[in-house]
């Protein structure tokens, strides 16, 4: 049967923690796959915020969402902003209450997109810090990393080092990877520590 793809595993982890009516963030909207997943998981009473610096990505995400019945998915706010500005941009009432924040790093995989325009550690690492702070206890952060493109290996290493250095009091991190394929995408997921944990 094989293992789940990294994207499917990220969705599985987030889906197990999200409840109807939750708020969630897609930190890198891209073509909208994670945004739509979150919108379905949070349901029509939920809220989803999708970030991307590229107008093309937000247009692709909107087109994907528009194919769904509006009463079957969460309200989605598309934000042309860096994920590093997440804490400043998100409304105060969702701070510390997000059920999931999903990152799909790298470049926009769409026709006409510039593959040289990639996510960078200098914005990704502050975005990860912000995301962890914005999650509720036991909320989840997922980051799909792409070491196989120029610059992707450095970003993946930086994210992995950040996750490895997280104190246990902040959360529990896991790595989901195929060691025989070092250039293949892989996943880091972090569950925020429950406030009442020992």
mmCIF file with all atom_site columns, N, CA, C and O in Angstrom, residues 138-188:
data_model
loop_
_atom_site.group_PDB
_atom_site.id
_atom_site.type_symbol
_atom_site.label_atom_id
_atom_site.label_alt_id
_atom_site.label_comp_id
_atom_site.label_asym_id
_atom_site.label_entity_id
_atom_site.label_seq_id
_atom_site.pdbx_PDB_ins_code
_atom_site.Cartn_x
_atom_site.Cartn_y
_atom_site.Cartn_z
_atom_site.occupancy
_atom_site.B_iso_or_equiv
_atom_site.pdbx_formal_charge
_atom_site.auth_seq_id
_atom_site.auth_comp_id
_atom_site.auth_asym_id
_atom_site.auth_atom_id
_atom_site.pdbx_PDB_model_num
ATOM 1   N N  . UNK A 1 138 ? -2.068 22.241 21.815 1.00 0.00 ? 138 UNK A N  1
ATOM 2   C CA . UNK A 1 138 ? -2.295 21.026 21.026 1.00 0.00 ? 138 UNK A CA 1
ATOM 3   C C  . UNK A 1 138 ? -2.651 21.313 19.570 1.00 0.00 ? 138 UNK A C  1
ATOM 4   O O  . UNK A 1 138 ? -2.961 20.396 18.814 1.00 0.00 ? 138 UNK A O  1
ATOM 5   N N  . UNK A 1 139 ? -2.593 22.579 19.166 1.00 0.00 ? 139 UNK A N  1
ATOM 6   C CA . UNK A 1 139 ? -2.706 22.907 17.749 1.00 0.00 ? 139 UNK A CA 1
ATOM 7   C C  . UNK A 1 139 ? -1.461 22.427 17.018 1.00 0.00 ? 139 UNK A C  1
ATOM 8   O O  . UNK A 1 139 ? -0.438 22.121 17.639 1.00 0.00 ? 139 UNK A O  1
ATOM 9   N N  . UNK A 1 140 ? -1.537 22.382 15.688 1.00 0.00 ? 140 UNK A N  1
ATOM 10  C CA . UNK A 1 140 ? -0.430 21.810 14.925 1.00 0.00 ? 140 UNK A CA 1
ATOM 11  C C  . UNK A 1 140 ? 0.092  22.757 13.858 1.00 0.00 ? 140 UNK A C  1
ATOM 12  O O  . UNK A 1 140 ? -0.669 23.487 13.227 1.00 0.00 ? 140 UNK A O  1
ATOM 13  N N  . UNK A 1 141 ? 1.400  22.722 13.707 1.00 0.00 ? 141 UNK A N  1
ATOM 14  C CA . UNK A 1 141 ? 2.099  23.437 12.643 1.00 0.00 ? 141 UNK A CA 1
ATOM 15  C C  . UNK A 1 141 ? 2.694  22.370 11.732 1.00 0.00 ? 141 UNK A C  1
ATOM 16  O O  . UNK A 1 141 ? 3.341  21.439 12.216 1.00 0.00 ? 141 UNK A O  1
ATOM 17  N N  . UNK A 1 142 ? 2.447  22.473 10.430 1.00 0.00 ? 142 UNK A N  1
ATOM 18  C CA . UNK A 1 142 ? 3.076  21.550 9.478  1.00 0.00 ? 142 UNK A CA 1
ATOM 19  C C  . UNK A 1 142 ? 3.889  22.365 8.476  1.00 0.00 ? 142 UNK A C  1
ATOM 20  O O  . UNK A 1 142 ? 3.461  23.435 8.044  1.00 0.00 ? 142 UNK A O  1
ATOM 21  N N  . UNK A 1 143 ? 5.063  21.863 8.128  1.00 0.00 ? 143 UNK A N  1
ATOM 22  C CA . UNK A 1 143 ? 5.918  22.529 7.144  1.00 0.00 ? 143 UNK A CA 1
ATOM 23  C C  . UNK A 1 143 ? 6.457  21.487 6.177  1.00 0.00 ? 143 UNK A C  1
ATOM 24  O O  . UNK A 1 143 ? 7.223  20.600 6.583  1.00 0.00 ? 143 UNK A O  1
ATOM 25  N N  . UNK A 1 144 ? 6.038  21.584 4.910  1.00 0.00 ? 144 UNK A N  1
ATOM 26  C CA . UNK A 1 144 ? 6.578  20.706 3.875  1.00 0.00 ? 144 UNK A CA 1
ATOM 27  C C  . UNK A 1 144 ? 7.783  21.413 3.267  1.00 0.00 ? 144 UNK A C  1
ATOM 28  O O  . UNK A 1 144 ? 7.698  22.569 2.829  1.00 0.00 ? 144 UNK A O  1
ATOM 29  N N  . UNK A 1 145 ? 8.906  20.707 3.259  1.00 0.00 ? 145 UNK A N  1
ATOM 30  C CA . UNK A 1 145 ? 10.191 21.263 2.831  1.00 0.00 ? 145 UNK A CA 1
ATOM 31  C C  . UNK A 1 145 ? 10.633 20.622 1.525  1.00 0.00 ? 145 UNK A C  1
ATOM 32  O O  . UNK A 1 145 ? 10.410 19.427 1.307  1.00 0.00 ? 145 UNK A O  1
ATOM 33  N N  . UNK A 1 146 ? 11.299 21.418 0.684  1.00 0.00 ? 146 UNK A N  1
ATOM 34  C CA . UNK A 1 146 ? 11.709 20.963 -0.647 1.00 0.00 ? 146 UNK A CA 1
ATOM 35  C C  . UNK A 1 146 ? 13.212 21.189 -0.831 1.00 0.00 ? 146 UNK A C  1
ATOM 36  O O  . UNK A 1 146 ? 13.625 22.223 -1.362 1.00 0.00 ? 146 UNK A O  1
ATOM 37  N N  . UNK A 1 147 ? 14.036 20.215 -0.415 1.00 0.00 ? 147 UNK A N  1
ATOM 38  C CA . UNK A 1 147 ? 15.487 20.408 -0.525 1.00 0.00 ? 147 UNK A CA 1
ATOM 39  C C  . UNK A 1 147 ? 16.033 20.234 -1.948 1.00 0.00 ? 147 UNK A C  1
ATOM 40  O O  . UNK A 1 147 ? 17.204 20.502 -2.181 1.00 0.00 ? 147 UNK A O  1
ATOM 41  N N  . UNK A 1 148 ? 15.194 19.828 -2.900 1.00 0.00 ? 148 UNK A N  1
ATOM 42  C CA . UNK A 1 148 ? 15.684 19.484 -4.231 1.00 0.00 ? 148 UNK A CA 1
ATOM 43  C C  . UNK A 1 148 ? 15.819 20.629 -5.214 1.00 0.00 ? 148 UNK A C  1
ATOM 44  O O  . UNK A 1 148 ? 16.256 20.420 -6.344 1.00 0.00 ? 148 UNK A O  1
ATOM 45  N N  . UNK A 1 149 ? 15.450 21.863 -4.848 1.00 0.00 ? 149 UNK A N  1
ATOM 46  C CA . UNK A 1 149 ? 15.616 22.984 -5.776 1.00 0.00 ? 149 UNK A CA 1
ATOM 47  C C  . UNK A 1 149 ? 16.652 23.957 -5.223 1.00 0.00 ? 149 UNK A C  1
ATOM 48  O O  . UNK A 1 149 ? 16.916 23.955 -4.019 1.00 0.00 ? 149 UNK A O  1
ATOM 49  N N  . UNK A 1 150 ? 17.265 24.781 -6.084 1.00 0.00 ? 150 UNK A N  1
ATOM 50  C CA . UNK A 1 150 ? 18.287 25.709 -5.596 1.00 0.00 ? 150 UNK A CA 1
ATOM 51  C C  . UNK A 1 150 ? 17.742 26.598 -4.480 1.00 0.00 ? 150 UNK A C  1
ATOM 52  O O  . UNK A 1 150 ? 16.709 27.242 -4.640 1.00 0.00 ? 150 UNK A O  1
ATOM 53  N N  . UNK A 1 151 ? 18.419 26.599 -3.351 1.00 0.00 ? 151 UNK A N  1
ATOM 54  C CA . UNK A 1 151 ? 17.981 27.371 -2.191 1.00 0.00 ? 151 UNK A CA 1
ATOM 55  C C  . UNK A 1 151 ? 17.098 26.575 -1.249 1.00 0.00 ? 151 UNK A C  1
ATOM 56  O O  . UNK A 1 151 ? 16.997 26.905 -0.064 1.00 0.00 ? 151 UNK A O  1
ATOM 57  N N  . UNK A 1 152 ? 16.452 25.545 -1.762 1.00 0.00 ? 152 UNK A N  1
ATOM 58  C CA . UNK A 1 152 ? 15.540 24.755 -0.940 1.00 0.00 ? 152 UNK A CA 1
ATOM 59  C C  . UNK A 1 152 ? 16.256 23.954 0.126  1.00 0.00 ? 152 UNK A C  1
ATOM 60  O O  . UNK A 1 152 ? 15.734 23.771 1.231  1.00 0.00 ? 152 UNK A O  1
ATOM 61  N N  . UNK A 1 153 ? 17.468 23.487 -0.194 1.00 0.00 ? 153 UNK A N  1
ATOM 62  C CA . UNK A 1 153 ? 18.218 22.691 0.776  1.00 0.00 ? 153 UNK A CA 1
ATOM 63  C C  . UNK A 1 153 ? 18.627 23.543 1.980  1.00 0.00 ? 153 UNK A C  1
ATOM 64  O O  . UNK A 1 153 ? 18.538 23.102 3.124  1.00 0.00 ? 153 UNK A O  1
ATOM 65  N N  . UNK A 1 154 ? 19.024 24.792 1.719  1.00 0.00 ? 154 UNK A N  1
ATOM 66  C CA . UNK A 1 154 ? 19.418 25.678 2.817  1.00 0.00 ? 154 UNK A CA 1
ATOM 67  C C  . UNK A 1 154 ? 18.214 26.021 3.695  1.00 0.00 ? 154 UNK A C  1
ATOM 68  O O  . UNK A 1 154 ? 18.320 26.043 4.926  1.00 0.00 ? 154 UNK A O  1
ATOM 69  N N  . UNK A 1 155 ? 17.065 26.276 3.060  1.00 0.00 ? 155 UNK A N  1
ATOM 70  C CA . UNK A 1 155 ? 15.872 26.587 3.840  1.00 0.00 ? 155 UNK A CA 1
ATOM 71  C C  . UNK A 1 155 ? 15.440 25.377 4.662  1.00 0.00 ? 155 UNK A C  1
ATOM 72  O O  . UNK A 1 155 ? 15.108 25.505 5.845  1.00 0.00 ? 155 UNK A O  1
ATOM 73  N N  . UNK A 1 156 ? 15.453 24.187 4.045  1.00 0.00 ? 156 UNK A N  1
ATOM 74  C CA . UNK A 1 156 ? 15.066 22.970 4.766  1.00 0.00 ? 156 UNK A CA 1
ATOM 75  C C  . UNK A 1 156 ? 15.970 22.752 5.973  1.00 0.00 ? 156 UNK A C  1
ATOM 76  O O  . UNK A 1 156 ? 15.500 22.431 7.069  1.00 0.00 ? 156 UNK A O  1
ATOM 77  N N  . UNK A 1 157 ? 17.283 22.943 5.787  1.00 0.00 ? 157 UNK A N  1
ATOM 78  C CA . UNK A 1 157 ? 18.220 22.759 6.896  1.00 0.00 ? 157 UNK A CA 1
ATOM 79  C C  . UNK A 1 157 ? 17.957 23.766 8.010  1.00 0.00 ? 157 UNK A C  1
ATOM 80  O O  . UNK A 1 157 ? 18.018 23.434 9.198  1.00 0.00 ? 157 UNK A O  1
ATOM 81  N N  . UNK A 1 158 ? 17.622 25.004 7.632  1.00 0.00 ? 158 UNK A N  1
ATOM 82  C CA . UNK A 1 158 ? 17.349 26.038 8.638  1.00 0.00 ? 158 UNK A CA 1
ATOM 83  C C  . UNK A 1 158 ? 16.081 25.712 9.430  1.00 0.00 ? 158 UNK A C  1
ATOM 84  O O  . UNK A 1 158 ? 16.046 25.874 10.659 1.00 0.00 ? 158 UNK A O  1
ATOM 85  N N  . UNK A 1 159 ? 15.051 25.249 8.732  1.00 0.00 ? 159 UNK A N  1
ATOM 86  C CA . UNK A 1 159 ? 13.800 24.905 9.407  1.00 0.00 ? 159 UNK A CA 1
ATOM 87  C C  . UNK A 1 159 ? 14.007 23.700 10.320 1.00 0.00 ? 159 UNK A C  1
ATOM 88  O O  . UNK A 1 159 ? 13.519 23.668 11.457 1.00 0.00 ? 159 UNK A O  1
ATOM 89  N N  . UNK A 1 160 ? 14.750 22.720 9.827  1.00 0.00 ? 160 UNK A N  1
ATOM 90  C CA . UNK A 1 160 ? 15.006 21.530 10.640 1.00 0.00 ? 160 UNK A CA 1
ATOM 91  C C  . UNK A 1 160 ? 15.798 21.892 11.902 1.00 0.00 ? 160 UNK A C  1
ATOM 92  O O  . UNK A 1 160 ? 15.496 21.405 12.999 1.00 0.00 ? 160 UNK A O  1
ATOM 93  N N  . UNK A 1 161 ? 16.788 22.777 11.756 1.00 0.00 ? 161 UNK A N  1
ATOM 94  C CA . UNK A 1 161 ? 17.572 23.204 12.908 1.00 0.00 ? 161 UNK A CA 1
ATOM 95  C C  . UNK A 1 161 ? 16.691 23.973 13.899 1.00 0.00 ? 161 UNK A C  1
ATOM 96  O O  . UNK A 1 161 ? 16.816 23.797 15.123 1.00 0.00 ? 161 UNK A O  1
ATOM 97  N N  . UNK A 1 162 ? 15.792 24.804 13.373 1.00 0.00 ? 162 UNK A N  1
ATOM 98  C CA . UNK A 1 162 ? 14.868 25.550 14.237 1.00 0.00 ? 162 UNK A CA 1
ATOM 99  C C  . UNK A 1 162 ? 13.993 24.586 15.040 1.00 0.00 ? 162 UNK A C  1
ATOM 100 O O  . UNK A 1 162 ? 13.841 24.730 16.252 1.00 0.00 ? 162 UNK A O  1
ATOM 101 N N  . UNK A 1 163 ? 13.442 23.579 14.358 1.00 0.00 ? 163 UNK A N  1
ATOM 102 C CA . UNK A 1 163 ? 12.563 22.612 15.025 1.00 0.00 ? 163 UNK A CA 1
ATOM 103 C C  . UNK A 1 163 ? 13.337 21.798 16.060 1.00 0.00 ? 163 UNK A C  1
ATOM 104 O O  . UNK A 1 163 ? 12.833 21.530 17.154 1.00 0.00 ? 163 UNK A O  1
ATOM 105 N N  . UNK A 1 164 ? 14.562 21.410 15.719 1.00 0.00 ? 164 UNK A N  1
ATOM 106 C CA . UNK A 1 164 ? 15.370 20.607 16.643 1.00 0.00 ? 164 UNK A CA 1
ATOM 107 C C  . UNK A 1 164 ? 15.724 21.387 17.907 1.00 0.00 ? 164 UNK A C  1
ATOM 108 O O  . UNK A 1 164 ? 15.887 20.801 18.975 1.00 0.00 ? 164 UNK A O  1
ATOM 109 N N  . UNK A 1 165 ? 15.825 22.712 17.777 1.00 0.00 ? 165 UNK A N  1
ATOM 110 C CA . UNK A 1 165 ? 16.213 23.543 18.916 1.00 0.00 ? 165 UNK A CA 1
ATOM 111 C C  . UNK A 1 165 ? 15.030 23.975 19.779 1.00 0.00 ? 165 UNK A C  1
ATOM 112 O O  . UNK A 1 165 ? 15.225 24.583 20.830 1.00 0.00 ? 165 UNK A O  1
ATOM 113 N N  . UNK A 1 166 ? 13.812 23.652 19.354 1.00 0.00 ? 166 UNK A N  1
ATOM 114 C CA . UNK A 1 166 ? 12.644 24.052 20.142 1.00 0.00 ? 166 UNK A CA 1
ATOM 115 C C  . UNK A 1 166 ? 12.670 23.367 21.509 1.00 0.00 ? 166 UNK A C  1
ATOM 116 O O  . UNK A 1 166 ? 12.867 22.155 21.595 1.00 0.00 ? 166 UNK A O  1
ATOM 117 N N  . UNK A 1 167 ? 12.456 24.105 22.577 1.00 0.00 ? 167 UNK A N  1
ATOM 118 C CA . UNK A 1 167 ? 12.391 23.452 23.886 1.00 0.00 ? 167 UNK A CA 1
ATOM 119 C C  . UNK A 1 167 ? 11.147 22.568 23.979 1.00 0.00 ? 167 UNK A C  1
ATOM 120 O O  . UNK A 1 167 ? 10.116 22.870 23.366 1.00 0.00 ? 167 UNK A O  1
ATOM 121 N N  . UNK A 1 168 ? 11.245 21.492 24.724 1.00 0.00 ? 168 UNK A N  1
ATOM 122 C CA . UNK A 1 168 ? 10.111 20.581 24.882 1.00 0.00 ? 168 UNK A CA 1
ATOM 123 C C  . UNK A 1 168 ? 8.907  21.300 25.478 1.00 0.00 ? 168 UNK A C  1
ATOM 124 O O  . UNK A 1 168 ? 7.761  20.911 25.252 1.00 0.00 ? 168 UNK A O  1
ATOM 125 N N  . UNK A 1 169 ? 9.149  22.380 26.205 1.00 0.00 ? 169 UNK A N  1
ATOM 126 C CA . UNK A 1 169 ? 8.056  23.135 26.804 1.00 0.00 ? 169 UNK A CA 1
ATOM 127 C C  . UNK A 1 169 ? 7.225  23.881 25.749 1.00 0.00 ? 169 UNK A C  1
ATOM 128 O O  . UNK A 1 169 ? 6.103  24.300 26.012 1.00 0.00 ? 169 UNK A O  1
ATOM 129 N N  . UNK A 1 170 ? 7.791  24.044 24.531 1.00 0.00 ? 170 UNK A N  1
ATOM 130 C CA . UNK A 1 170 ? 7.065  24.741 23.455 1.00 0.00 ? 170 UNK A CA 1
ATOM 131 C C  . UNK A 1 170 ? 6.220  23.778 22.636 1.00 0.00 ? 170 UNK A C  1
ATOM 132 O O  . UNK A 1 170 ? 5.118  24.116 22.206 1.00 0.00 ? 170 UNK A O  1
ATOM 133 N N  . UNK A 1 171 ? 6.743  22.586 22.416 1.00 0.00 ? 171 UNK A N  1
ATOM 134 C CA . UNK A 1 171 ? 6.002  21.629 21.615 1.00 0.00 ? 171 UNK A CA 1
ATOM 135 C C  . UNK A 1 171 ? 6.838  20.420 21.262 1.00 0.00 ? 171 UNK A C  1
ATOM 136 O O  . UNK A 1 171 ? 8.030  20.362 21.553 1.00 0.00 ? 171 UNK A O  1
ATOM 137 N N  . UNK A 1 172 ? 6.177  19.467 20.608 1.00 0.00 ? 172 UNK A N  1
ATOM 138 C CA . UNK A 1 172 ? 6.818  18.226 20.194 1.00 0.00 ? 172 UNK A CA 1
ATOM 139 C C  . UNK A 1 172 ? 6.937  18.237 18.677 1.00 0.00 ? 172 UNK A C  1
ATOM 140 O O  . UNK A 1 172 ? 5.942  18.451 17.971 1.00 0.00 ? 172 UNK A O  1
ATOM 141 N N  . UNK A 1 173 ? 8.144  18.004 18.165 1.00 0.00 ? 173 UNK A N  1
ATOM 142 C CA . UNK A 1 173 ? 8.385  18.026 16.720 1.00 0.00 ? 173 UNK A CA 1
ATOM 143 C C  . UNK A 1 173 ? 8.634  16.616 16.196 1.00 0.00 ? 173 UNK A C  1
ATOM 144 O O  . UNK A 1 173 ? 9.246  15.788 16.870 1.00 0.00 ? 173 UNK A O  1
ATOM 145 N N  . UNK A 1 174 ? 8.133  16.364 14.986 1.00 0.00 ? 174 UNK A N  1
ATOM 146 C CA . UNK A 1 174 ? 8.421  15.097 14.303 1.00 0.00 ? 174 UNK A CA 1
ATOM 147 C C  . UNK A 1 174 ? 8.918  15.391 12.897 1.00 0.00 ? 174 UNK A C  1
ATOM 148 O O  . UNK A 1 174 ? 8.661  16.454 12.327 1.00 0.00 ? 174 UNK A O  1
ATOM 149 N N  . UNK A 1 175 ? 9.609  14.401 12.331 1.00 0.00 ? 175 UNK A N  1
ATOM 150 C CA . UNK A 1 175 ? 10.159 14.485 10.979 1.00 0.00 ? 175 UNK A CA 1
ATOM 151 C C  . UNK A 1 175 ? 9.619  13.296 10.200 1.00 0.00 ? 175 UNK A C  1
ATOM 152 O O  . UNK A 1 175 ? 9.662  12.165 10.691 1.00 0.00 ? 175 UNK A O  1
ATOM 153 N N  . UNK A 1 176 ? 9.090  13.551 9.000  1.00 0.00 ? 176 UNK A N  1
ATOM 154 C CA . UNK A 1 176 ? 8.547  12.479 8.144  1.00 0.00 ? 176 UNK A CA 1
ATOM 155 C C  . UNK A 1 176 ? 9.292  12.573 6.820  1.00 0.00 ? 176 UNK A C  1
ATOM 156 O O  . UNK A 1 176 ? 9.120  13.525 6.059  1.00 0.00 ? 176 UNK A O  1
ATOM 157 N N  . UNK A 1 177 ? 10.165 11.573 6.560  1.00 0.00 ? 177 UNK A N  1
ATOM 158 C CA . UNK A 1 177 ? 11.101 11.700 5.444  1.00 0.00 ? 177 UNK A CA 1
ATOM 159 C C  . UNK A 1 177 ? 11.514 10.343 4.903  1.00 0.00 ? 177 UNK A C  1
ATOM 160 O O  . UNK A 1 177 ? 11.548 9.359  5.638  1.00 0.00 ? 177 UNK A O  1
ATOM 161 N N  . UNK A 1 178 ? 11.866 10.316 3.611  1.00 0.00 ? 178 UNK A N  1
ATOM 162 C CA . UNK A 1 178 ? 12.442 9.113  2.998  1.00 0.00 ? 178 UNK A CA 1
ATOM 163 C C  . UNK A 1 178 ? 13.964 9.268  2.973  1.00 0.00 ? 178 UNK A C  1
ATOM 164 O O  . UNK A 1 178 ? 14.491 10.012 2.139  1.00 0.00 ? 178 UNK A O  1
ATOM 165 N N  . UNK A 1 179 ? 14.689 8.586  3.856  1.00 0.00 ? 179 UNK A N  1
ATOM 166 C CA . UNK A 1 179 ? 16.140 8.780  3.896  1.00 0.00 ? 179 UNK A CA 1
ATOM 167 C C  . UNK A 1 179 ? 16.872 8.314  2.645  1.00 0.00 ? 179 UNK A C  1
ATOM 168 O O  . UNK A 1 179 ? 17.977 8.774  2.372  1.00 0.00 ? 179 UNK A O  1
ATOM 169 N N  . UNK A 1 180 ? 16.248 7.408  1.854  1.00 0.00 ? 180 UNK A N  1
ATOM 170 C CA . UNK A 1 180 ? 16.912 6.970  0.615  1.00 0.00 ? 180 UNK A CA 1
ATOM 171 C C  . UNK A 1 180 ? 16.839 8.028  -0.487 1.00 0.00 ? 180 UNK A C  1
ATOM 172 O O  . UNK A 1 180 ? 17.515 7.917  -1.502 1.00 0.00 ? 180 UNK A O  1
ATOM 173 N N  . UNK A 1 181 ? 15.989 9.045  -0.308 1.00 0.00 ? 181 UNK A N  1
ATOM 174 C CA . UNK A 1 181 ? 15.823 10.085 -1.331 1.00 0.00 ? 181 UNK A CA 1
ATOM 175 C C  . UNK A 1 181 ? 16.040 11.456 -0.688 1.00 0.00 ? 181 UNK A C  1
ATOM 176 O O  . UNK A 1 181 ? 15.094 12.152 -0.361 1.00 0.00 ? 181 UNK A O  1
ATOM 177 N N  . UNK A 1 182 ? 17.311 11.853 -0.526 1.00 0.00 ? 182 UNK A N  1
ATOM 178 C CA . UNK A 1 182 ? 17.596 13.082 0.213  1.00 0.00 ? 182 UNK A CA 1
ATOM 179 C C  . UNK A 1 182 ? 17.056 14.357 -0.436 1.00 0.00 ? 182 UNK A C  1
ATOM 180 O O  . UNK A 1 182 ? 16.863 15.359 0.246  1.00 0.00 ? 182 UNK A O  1
ATOM 181 N N  . UNK A 1 183 ? 16.782 14.331 -1.745 1.00 0.00 ? 183 UNK A N  1
ATOM 182 C CA . UNK A 1 183 ? 16.259 15.526 -2.413 1.00 0.00 ? 183 UNK A CA 1
ATOM 183 C C  . UNK A 1 183 ? 14.730 15.567 -2.421 1.00 0.00 ? 183 UNK A C  1
ATOM 184 O O  . UNK A 1 183 ? 14.143 16.553 -2.875 1.00 0.00 ? 183 UNK A O  1
ATOM 185 N N  . UNK A 1 184 ? 14.084 14.497 -1.937 1.00 0.00 ? 184 UNK A N  1
ATOM 186 C CA . UNK A 1 184 ? 12.614 14.449 -1.960 1.00 0.00 ? 184 UNK A CA 1
ATOM 187 C C  . UNK A 1 184 ? 12.029 15.374 -0.902 1.00 0.00 ? 184 UNK A C  1
ATOM 188 O O  . UNK A 1 184 ? 12.645 15.625 0.135  1.00 0.00 ? 184 UNK A O  1
ATOM 189 N N  . UNK A 1 185 ? 10.824 15.895 -1.152 1.00 0.00 ? 185 UNK A N  1
ATOM 190 C CA . UNK A 1 185 ? 10.156 16.715 -0.133 1.00 0.00 ? 185 UNK A CA 1
ATOM 191 C C  . UNK A 1 185 ? 9.969  15.925 1.160  1.00 0.00 ? 185 UNK A C  1
ATOM 192 O O  . UNK A 1 185 ? 9.828  14.702 1.143  1.00 0.00 ? 185 UNK A O  1
ATOM 193 N N  . UNK A 1 186 ? 9.993  16.645 2.266  1.00 0.00 ? 186 UNK A N  1
ATOM 194 C CA . UNK A 1 186 ? 9.720  15.997 3.551  1.00 0.00 ? 186 UNK A CA 1
ATOM 195 C C  . UNK A 1 186 ? 8.971  16.953 4.463  1.00 0.00 ? 186 UNK A C  1
ATOM 196 O O  . UNK A 1 186 ? 8.785  18.129 4.133  1.00 0.00 ? 186 UNK A O  1
ATOM 197 N N  . UNK A 1 187 ? 8.499  16.411 5.575  1.00 0.00 ? 187 UNK A N  1
ATOM 198 C CA . UNK A 1 187 ? 7.605  17.144 6.463  1.00 0.00 ? 187 UNK A CA 1
ATOM 199 C C  . UNK A 1 187 ? 8.181  17.258 7.863  1.00 0.00 ? 187 UNK A C  1
ATOM 200 O O  . UNK A 1 187 ? 8.710  16.292 8.399  1.00 0.00 ? 187 UNK A O  1
ATOM 201 N N  . UNK A 1 188 ? 8.058  18.455 8.422  1.00 0.00 ? 188 UNK A N  1
ATOM 202 C CA . UNK A 1 188 ? 8.266  18.656 9.851  1.00 0.00 ? 188 UNK A CA 1
ATOM 203 C C  . UNK A 1 188 ? 6.928  19.110 10.417 1.00 0.00 ? 188 UNK A C  1
ATOM 204 O O  . UNK A 1 188 ? 6.269  19.986 9.843  1.00 0.00 ? 188 UNK A O  1
#
